[in-house]
PDB file of C-alpha atoms in Angstrom:
ATOM      1  CA  MET A  66     -70.906 158.290 141.597  1.00 42.00           C
ATOM      2  CA  ASN A  67     -68.728 160.274 139.222  1.00 41.00           C
ATOM      3  CA  PHE A  68     -65.299 161.559 140.119  1.00 39.00           C
ATOM      4  CA  THR A  69     -62.880 164.109 138.766  1.00 41.00           C
ATOM      5  CA  GLU A  70     -59.339 162.741 138.654  1.00 43.00           C
ATOM      6  CA  LYS A  71     -55.932 163.912 137.431  1.00 45.00           C
ATOM      7  CA  ASP A  72     -52.497 162.302 137.437  1.00 45.00           C
ATOM      8  CA  GLU A  73     -51.149 162.442 140.956  1.00 53.00           C
ATOM      9  CA  LYS A  74     -48.004 161.739 142.904  1.00 64.00           C
ATOM     10  CA  LYS A  75     -48.750 159.962 146.161  1.00 79.00           C
ATOM     11  CA  GLU A  76     -47.150 161.165 149.382  1.00 90.00           C
ATOM     12  CA  TRP A  77     -48.202 158.939 152.250  1.00 93.00           C
ATOM     13  CA  PHE A  78     -48.812 160.304 155.765  1.00 94.00           C
ATOM     14  CA  LEU A  79     -49.261 158.407 159.012  1.00 94.00           C
ATOM     15  CA  ALA A  80     -52.912 158.471 160.106  1.00 95.00           C
ATOM     16  CA  SER A  81     -53.712 159.809 163.553  1.00 95.00           C
ATOM     17  CA  PRO A  82     -54.557 157.541 166.516  1.00 93.00           C
ATOM     18  CA  VAL A  83     -58.160 158.754 166.268  1.00 92.00           C
ATOM     19  CA  GLN A  84     -58.333 157.737 162.605  1.00 95.00           C
ATOM     20  CA  TYR A  85     -56.777 154.379 163.467  1.00 94.00           C
ATOM     21  CA  ARG A  86     -59.554 153.645 165.993  1.00 93.00           C
ATOM     22  CA  VAL A  87     -62.288 154.680 163.547  1.00 94.00           C
ATOM     23  CA  TYR A  88     -60.738 152.595 160.757  1.00 94.00           C
ATOM     24  CA  MET A  89     -60.463 149.459 162.882  1.00 92.00           C
ATOM     25  CA  SER A  90     -64.011 149.831 164.192  1.00 91.00           C
ATOM     26  CA  ASP A  91     -65.359 150.343 160.683  1.00 90.00           C
ATOM     27  CA  ILE A  92     -63.697 147.315 159.069  1.00 88.00           C
ATOM     28  CA  VAL A  93     -64.978 145.018 161.841  1.00 88.00           C
ATOM     29  CA  GLU A  94     -68.525 145.712 160.658  1.00 86.00           C
ATOM     30  CA  PRO A  95     -68.416 147.333 157.189  1.00 87.00           C
ATOM     31  CA  GLY A  96     -71.369 148.500 155.142  1.00 88.00           C
ATOM     32  CA  LYS A  97     -72.963 150.547 157.933  1.00 91.00           C
ATOM     33  CA  THR A  98     -73.711 154.270 158.214  1.00 93.00           C
ATOM     34  CA  ARG A  99     -72.797 154.634 161.901  1.00 92.00           C
ATOM     35  CA  TYR A 100     -69.620 156.498 160.946  1.00 93.00           C
ATOM     36  CA  ASN A 101     -71.313 158.882 158.509  1.00 94.00           C
ATOM     37  CA  ALA A 102     -71.048 162.537 159.527  1.00 93.00           C
ATOM     38  CA  THR A 103     -73.792 164.428 157.708  1.00 94.00           C
ATOM     39  CA  VAL A 104     -74.243 168.203 157.527  1.00 92.00           C
ATOM     40  CA  ARG A 105     -77.281 169.976 156.091  1.00 93.00           C
ATOM     41  CA  ILE A 106     -77.164 173.712 155.282  1.00 93.00           C
ATOM     42  CA  THR A 107     -80.283 175.523 154.096  1.00 93.00           C
ATOM     43  CA  TYR A 108     -80.482 178.858 152.278  1.00 91.00           C
ATOM     44  CA  GLU A 109     -83.687 180.844 151.939  1.00 91.00           C
ATOM     45  CA  GLY A 110     -84.330 183.821 149.699  1.00 88.00           C
ATOM     46  CA  LYS A 111     -83.080 184.710 146.235  1.00 88.00           C
ATOM     47  CA  ILE A 112     -80.494 182.017 145.367  1.00 89.00           C
ATOM     48  CA  GLN A 113     -77.755 182.478 142.759  1.00 91.00           C
ATOM     49  CA  LYS A 114     -77.411 178.855 141.688  1.00 91.00           C
ATOM     50  CA  GLU A 115     -74.122 178.950 139.788  1.00 93.00           C
ATOM     51  CA  LYS A 116     -72.489 181.093 142.448  1.00 94.00           C
ATOM     52  CA  LEU A 117     -73.581 178.714 145.210  1.00 93.00           C
ATOM     53  CA  ILE A 118     -72.307 175.654 143.338  1.00 93.00           C
ATOM     54  CA  LYS A 119     -68.935 177.337 142.780  1.00 94.00           C
ATOM     55  CA  ALA A 120     -68.790 178.337 146.459  1.00 94.00           C
ATOM     56  CA  ILE A 121     -69.437 174.715 147.450  1.00 93.00           C
ATOM     57  CA  ASP A 122     -66.651 173.476 145.177  1.00 92.00           C
ATOM     58  CA  ASP A 123     -64.188 176.164 146.330  1.00 92.00           C
ATOM     59  CA  SER A 124     -64.830 175.549 150.018  1.00 92.00           C
ATOM     60  CA  LEU A 125     -64.474 171.776 149.661  1.00 90.00           C
ATOM     61  CA  SER A 126     -61.230 172.180 147.717  1.00 90.00           C
ATOM     62  CA  ARG A 127     -59.643 173.927 150.703  1.00 90.00           C
ATOM     63  CA  ILE A 128     -60.040 170.867 152.941  1.00 90.00           C
ATOM     64  CA  ASP A 129     -57.331 168.429 151.863  1.00 91.00           C
ATOM     65  CA  ILE A 130     -58.285 165.679 154.313  1.00 92.00           C
ATOM     66  CA  LEU A 131     -61.646 165.243 152.558  1.00 92.00           C
ATOM     67  CA  ARG A 132     -59.735 163.721 149.640  1.00 92.00           C
ATOM     68  CA  ALA A 133     -57.763 161.290 151.810  1.00 93.00           C
ATOM     69  CA  GLN A 134     -57.341 157.719 150.584  1.00 93.00           C
ATOM     70  CA  PHE A 135     -56.272 155.099 153.129  1.00 94.00           C
ATOM     71  CA  ARG A 136     -54.227 151.925 153.181  1.00 92.00           C
ATOM     72  CA  TYR A 137     -53.292 149.545 155.997  1.00 92.00           C
ATOM     73  CA  GLU A 138     -49.960 147.809 155.527  1.00 90.00           C
ATOM     74  CA  SER A 139     -47.435 146.274 157.916  1.00 89.00           C
ATOM     75  CA  GLY A 140     -49.403 147.384 160.952  1.00 89.00           C
ATOM     76  CA  LYS A 141     -49.583 151.035 159.859  1.00 92.00           C
ATOM     77  CA  LEU A 142     -52.573 153.056 158.708  1.00 94.00           C
ATOM     78  CA  GLU A 143     -51.559 155.700 156.173  1.00 95.00           C
ATOM     79  CA  TYR A 144     -53.268 158.112 153.824  1.00 94.00           C
ATOM     80  CA  TYR A 145     -52.442 160.302 150.867  1.00 93.00           C
ATOM     81  CA  ILE A 146     -54.305 163.324 149.539  1.00 92.00           C
ATOM     82  CA  SER A 147     -55.860 162.423 146.211  1.00 90.00           C
ATOM     83  CA  ASN A 148     -56.621 164.765 143.322  1.00 89.00           C
ATOM     84  CA  ARG A 149     -59.993 163.055 142.966  1.00 85.00           C
ATOM     85  CA  LYS A 150     -63.069 165.073 143.861  1.00 84.00           C
ATOM     86  CA  SER A 151     -66.653 163.973 144.257  1.00 86.00           C
ATOM     87  CA  ASP A 152     -69.000 165.743 141.844  1.00 88.00           C
ATOM     88  CA  VAL A 153     -71.744 167.918 143.295  1.00 91.00           C
ATOM     89  CA  GLU A 154     -75.087 166.208 142.712  1.00 95.00           C
ATOM     90  CA  ILE A 155     -77.702 168.791 141.728  1.00 95.00           C
ATOM     91  CA  ILE A 156     -81.449 168.348 142.091  1.00 95.00           C
ATOM     92  CA  GLU A 157     -84.002 170.977 141.073  1.00 93.00           C
ATOM     93  CA  TYR A 158     -87.592 171.021 142.283  1.00 91.00           C
ATOM     94  CA  ASP A 159     -90.296 173.097 140.641  1.00 86.00           C
ATOM     95  CA  SER A 160     -93.188 172.767 143.058  1.00 82.00           C
ATOM     96  CA  ASP A 161     -94.994 174.442 145.925  1.00 83.00           C
ATOM     97  CA  MET A 162     -93.273 172.430 148.669  1.00 88.00           C
ATOM     98  CA  ASN A 163     -92.176 174.306 151.785  1.00 90.00           C
ATOM     99  CA  ILE A 164     -88.676 174.516 153.286  1.00 91.00           C
ATOM    100  CA  GLU A 165     -89.156 171.578 155.653  1.00 92.00           C
ATOM    101  CA  GLU A 166     -90.332 169.405 152.770  1.00 93.00           C
ATOM    102  CA  LEU A 167     -87.294 170.496 150.744  1.00 93.00           C
ATOM    103  CA  LYS A 168     -84.983 169.425 153.575  1.00 93.00           C
ATOM    104  CA  GLU A 169     -86.571 165.996 153.732  1.00 93.00           C
ATOM    105  CA  LYS A 170     -86.589 165.501 149.961  1.00 93.00           C
ATOM    106  CA  ALA A 171     -82.948 166.589 149.688  1.00 93.00           C
ATOM    107  CA  LEU A 172     -81.873 164.012 152.252  1.00 94.00           C
ATOM    108  CA  ASP A 173     -83.924 161.158 150.797  1.00 93.00           C
ATOM    109  CA  GLY A 174     -81.683 158.237 149.782  1.00 93.00           C
ATOM    110  CA  PHE A 175     -78.504 160.279 150.138  1.00 95.00           C
ATOM    111  CA  VAL A 176     -76.756 158.872 153.223  1.00 95.00           C
ATOM    112  CA  LYS A 177     -75.120 155.560 152.306  1.00 94.00           C
ATOM    113  CA  PRO A 178     -72.203 153.504 153.631  1.00 94.00           C
ATOM    114  CA  PHE A 179     -68.692 154.325 152.437  1.00 93.00           C
ATOM    115  CA  SER A 180     -66.071 151.767 151.474  1.00 90.00           C
ATOM    116  CA  MET A 181     -62.655 152.332 153.048  1.00 85.00           C
ATOM    117  CA  THR A 182     -60.976 150.746 150.032  1.00 79.00           C
ATOM    118  CA  GLY A 183     -61.104 153.096 147.077  1.00 78.00           C
ATOM    119  CA  ASP A 184     -64.093 155.308 147.795  1.00 83.00           C
ATOM    120  CA  ILE A 185     -63.859 159.058 147.957  1.00 90.00           C
ATOM    121  CA  LEU A 186     -65.059 159.430 151.528  1.00 94.00           C
ATOM    122  CA  TYR A 187     -67.451 162.327 151.042  1.00 94.00           C
ATOM    123  CA  ARG A 188     -70.399 163.157 148.811  1.00 95.00           C
ATOM    124  CA  VAL A 189     -72.305 166.374 148.165  1.00 95.00           C
ATOM    125  CA  ARG A 190     -75.851 167.119 147.064  1.00 96.00           C
ATOM    126  CA  VAL A 191     -77.553 170.471 146.612  1.00 96.00           C
ATOM    127  CA  ALA A 192     -81.313 170.690 146.057  1.00 95.00           C
ATOM    128  CA  PHE A 193     -82.851 173.886 144.673  1.00 95.00           C
ATOM    129  CA  LEU A 194     -86.460 174.919 145.160  1.00 93.00           C
ATOM    130  CA  GLN A 195     -86.786 177.128 142.085  1.00 86.00           C
ATOM    131  CA  ASP A 196     -84.723 180.227 142.913  1.00 81.00           C
ATOM    132  CA  LYS A 197     -86.122 180.828 146.388  1.00 87.00           C
ATOM    133  CA  ALA A 198     -84.367 178.185 148.511  1.00 93.00           C
ATOM    134  CA  ALA A 199     -81.559 175.650 148.447  1.00 94.00           C
ATOM    135  CA  CYS A 200     -80.506 172.787 150.705  1.00 95.00           C
ATOM    136  CA  MET A 201     -76.906 171.570 150.605  1.00 95.00           C
ATOM    137  CA  ILE A 202     -75.962 168.231 152.180  1.00 95.00           C
ATOM    138  CA  LEU A 203     -72.404 167.089 152.848  1.00 95.00           C
ATOM    139  CA  ASP A 204     -72.019 163.468 153.894  1.00 95.00           C
ATOM    140  CA  CYS A 205     -68.546 162.355 155.045  1.00 94.00           C
ATOM    141  CA  HIS A 206     -66.991 159.356 156.676  1.00 95.00           C
ATOM    142  CA  HIS A 207     -66.092 160.217 160.274  1.00 94.00           C
ATOM    143  CA  ILE A 208     -62.463 159.274 159.585  1.00 95.00           C
ATOM    144  CA  ILE A 209     -62.076 162.539 157.634  1.00 94.00           C
ATOM    145  CA  SER A 210     -64.567 164.820 159.386  1.00 91.00           C
ATOM    146  CA  ASP A 211     -66.102 165.682 162.743  1.00 85.00           C
ATOM    147  CA  GLY A 212     -68.404 168.313 164.222  1.00 81.00           C
ATOM    148  CA  TYR A 213     -65.793 171.046 164.327  1.00 82.00           C
ATOM    149  CA  SER A 214     -64.741 170.324 160.736  1.00 86.00           C
ATOM    150  CA  SER A 215     -68.357 170.880 159.696  1.00 85.00           C
ATOM    151  CA  PHE A 216     -68.361 174.265 161.421  1.00 86.00           C
ATOM    152  CA  ILE A 217     -65.212 175.316 159.520  1.00 87.00           C
ATOM    153  CA  TYR A 218     -66.675 174.148 156.213  1.00 89.00           C
ATOM    154  CA  ALA A 219     -69.956 176.018 156.757  1.00 89.00           C
ATOM    155  CA  LYS A 220     -68.038 179.197 157.610  1.00 91.00           C
ATOM    156  CA  ASP A 221     -65.842 178.908 154.495  1.00 93.00           C
ATOM    157  CA  LEU A 222     -68.887 178.235 152.314  1.00 93.00           C
ATOM    158  CA  GLN A 223     -70.597 181.369 153.561  1.00 92.00           C
ATOM    159  CA  CYS A 224     -67.480 183.458 152.908  1.00 94.00           C
ATOM    160  CA  PHE A 225     -67.090 182.166 149.355  1.00 94.00           C
ATOM    161  CA  TYR A 226     -70.764 182.700 148.554  1.00 93.00           C
ATOM    162  CA  GLU A 227     -70.816 186.217 150.016  1.00 93.00           C
ATOM    163  CA  ASN A 228     -67.392 187.194 148.597  1.00 94.00           C
ATOM    164  CA  LYS A 229     -65.923 187.725 152.050  1.00 95.00           C
ATOM    165  CA  PRO A 230     -62.222 187.242 152.939  1.00 93.00           C
ATOM    166  CA  ILE A 231     -61.236 183.658 153.730  1.00 90.00           C
ATOM    167  CA  GLU A 232     -59.162 183.035 156.834  1.00 85.00           C
ATOM    168  CA  GLU A 233     -55.850 181.368 156.008  1.00 87.00           C
ATOM    169  CA  LYS A 234     -55.359 177.904 157.469  1.00 84.00           C
ATOM    170  CA  LYS A 235     -52.524 177.728 159.995  1.00 87.00           C
ATOM    171  CA  TYR A 236     -52.444 173.949 160.340  1.00 86.00           C
ATOM    172  CA  THR A 237     -53.258 170.840 158.346  1.00 87.00           C
ATOM    173  CA  TYR A 238     -54.551 167.476 159.484  1.00 90.00           C
ATOM    174  CA  GLU A 239     -51.009 166.184 159.052  1.00 90.00           C
ATOM    175  CA  ASP A 240     -49.928 168.631 161.780  1.00 92.00           C
ATOM    176  CA  PHE A 241     -52.675 167.336 164.077  1.00 90.00           C
ATOM    177  CA  SER A 242     -51.690 163.728 163.421  1.00 92.00           C
ATOM    178  CA  LYS A 243     -48.042 164.440 164.255  1.00 93.00           C
ATOM    179  CA  TRP A 244     -49.065 166.190 167.472  1.00 94.00           C
ATOM    180  CA  GLN A 245     -51.214 163.241 168.521  1.00 92.00           C
ATOM    181  CA  TRP A 246     -48.453 160.705 167.911  1.00 93.00           C
ATOM    182  CA  GLU A 247     -45.972 162.833 169.820  1.00 95.00           C
ATOM    183  CA  TYR A 248     -48.413 162.998 172.718  1.00 94.00           C
ATOM    184  CA  VAL A 249     -49.150 159.245 172.896  1.00 92.00           C
ATOM    185  CA  GLN A 250     -45.390 158.638 173.050  1.00 92.00           C
ATOM    186  CA  SER A 251     -44.849 161.206 175.814  1.00 95.00           C
ATOM    187  CA  GLU A 252     -44.211 160.595 179.518  1.00 96.00           C
ATOM    188  CA  GLU A 253     -47.415 162.461 180.379  1.00 96.00           C
ATOM    189  CA  TYR A 254     -49.508 160.082 178.301  1.00 94.00           C
ATOM    190  CA  GLU A 255     -47.728 157.042 179.744  1.00 95.00           C
ATOM    191  CA  HIS A 256     -48.356 158.315 183.267  1.00 95.00           C
ATOM    192  CA  LYS A 257     -52.074 158.784 182.597  1.00 95.00           C
ATOM    193  CA  LYS A 258     -52.346 155.394 180.899  1.00 93.00           C
ATOM    194  CA  ASN A 259     -50.723 153.645 183.881  1.00 95.00           C
ATOM    195  CA  TYR A 260     -53.029 155.502 186.254  1.00 95.00           C
ATOM    196  CA  TRP A 261     -56.161 154.185 184.565  1.00 94.00           C
ATOM    197  CA  ARG A 262     -54.693 150.704 184.220  1.00 93.00           C
ATOM    198  CA  ASN A 263     -54.216 150.667 187.979  1.00 92.00           C
ATOM    199  CA  ILE A 264     -57.719 152.013 188.578  1.00 90.00           C
ATOM    200  CA  PHE A 265     -59.259 149.194 186.553  1.00 88.00           C
ATOM    201  CA  ALA A 266     -56.805 146.485 187.588  1.00 88.00           C
ATOM    202  CA  GLU A 267     -59.308 144.979 190.017  1.00 84.00           C
ATOM    203  CA  PRO A 268     -62.201 143.004 188.562  1.00 82.00           C
ATOM    204  CA  VAL A 269     -65.414 144.930 188.196  1.00 77.00           C
ATOM    205  CA  GLN A 270     -67.945 144.046 190.838  1.00 78.00           C
ATOM    206  CA  GLN A 271     -71.174 142.566 189.592  1.00 78.00           C
ATOM    207  CA  CYS A 272     -74.189 144.804 190.079  1.00 77.00           C
ATOM    208  CA  GLU A 273     -77.284 143.355 191.643  1.00 78.00           C
ATOM    209  CA  PHE A 274     -80.595 144.881 190.625  1.00 73.00           C
ATOM    210  CA  LEU A 275     -83.673 144.732 192.782  1.00 70.00           C
ATOM    211  CA  GLU A 276     -86.620 143.050 191.173  1.00 65.00           C
TER     212      GLU A 276
END
């Protein structure tokens, strides 16, 4: 995969508790796609190819956490926002296939495991069926994306492509991470944690199934 990279100054941020759990689960059994979060967006009708590609690039550039690079040192998981960007892979089909066939062809061989050490943790492919349809696929590691993130990206992409106003972002992932760490260190969280520890303090009874 090709990357775009510029000189960058690294500012490290503490990863969120959610990211910490995903990271630890992933490194126990690396090389799997269970933590891939894949989104497929299909356009039908007259497609302006260059405009769509630019809209994809512009919408991805707004999401800093997509460019996160991670390190685990001294018991802390941290990330910085890299200047590196994954190139948009472009495929063009000139055939009589239908939309469903385009979706399947676009996805073929695209979803692959990510490496937590050095990889850009997202990849993009857009497949054009002449100028009458396009299928865009965004594949991310779950440590930088979830279902709601995909909804935001799809909305931004539509706005860029249709030249509509883009809603300004009020918060960053760094804000979310800080909020989570503040919460897990709060009295409320400690109270809830102790409650569930007490609930599960007794050994679990063995279930007996009827044959």
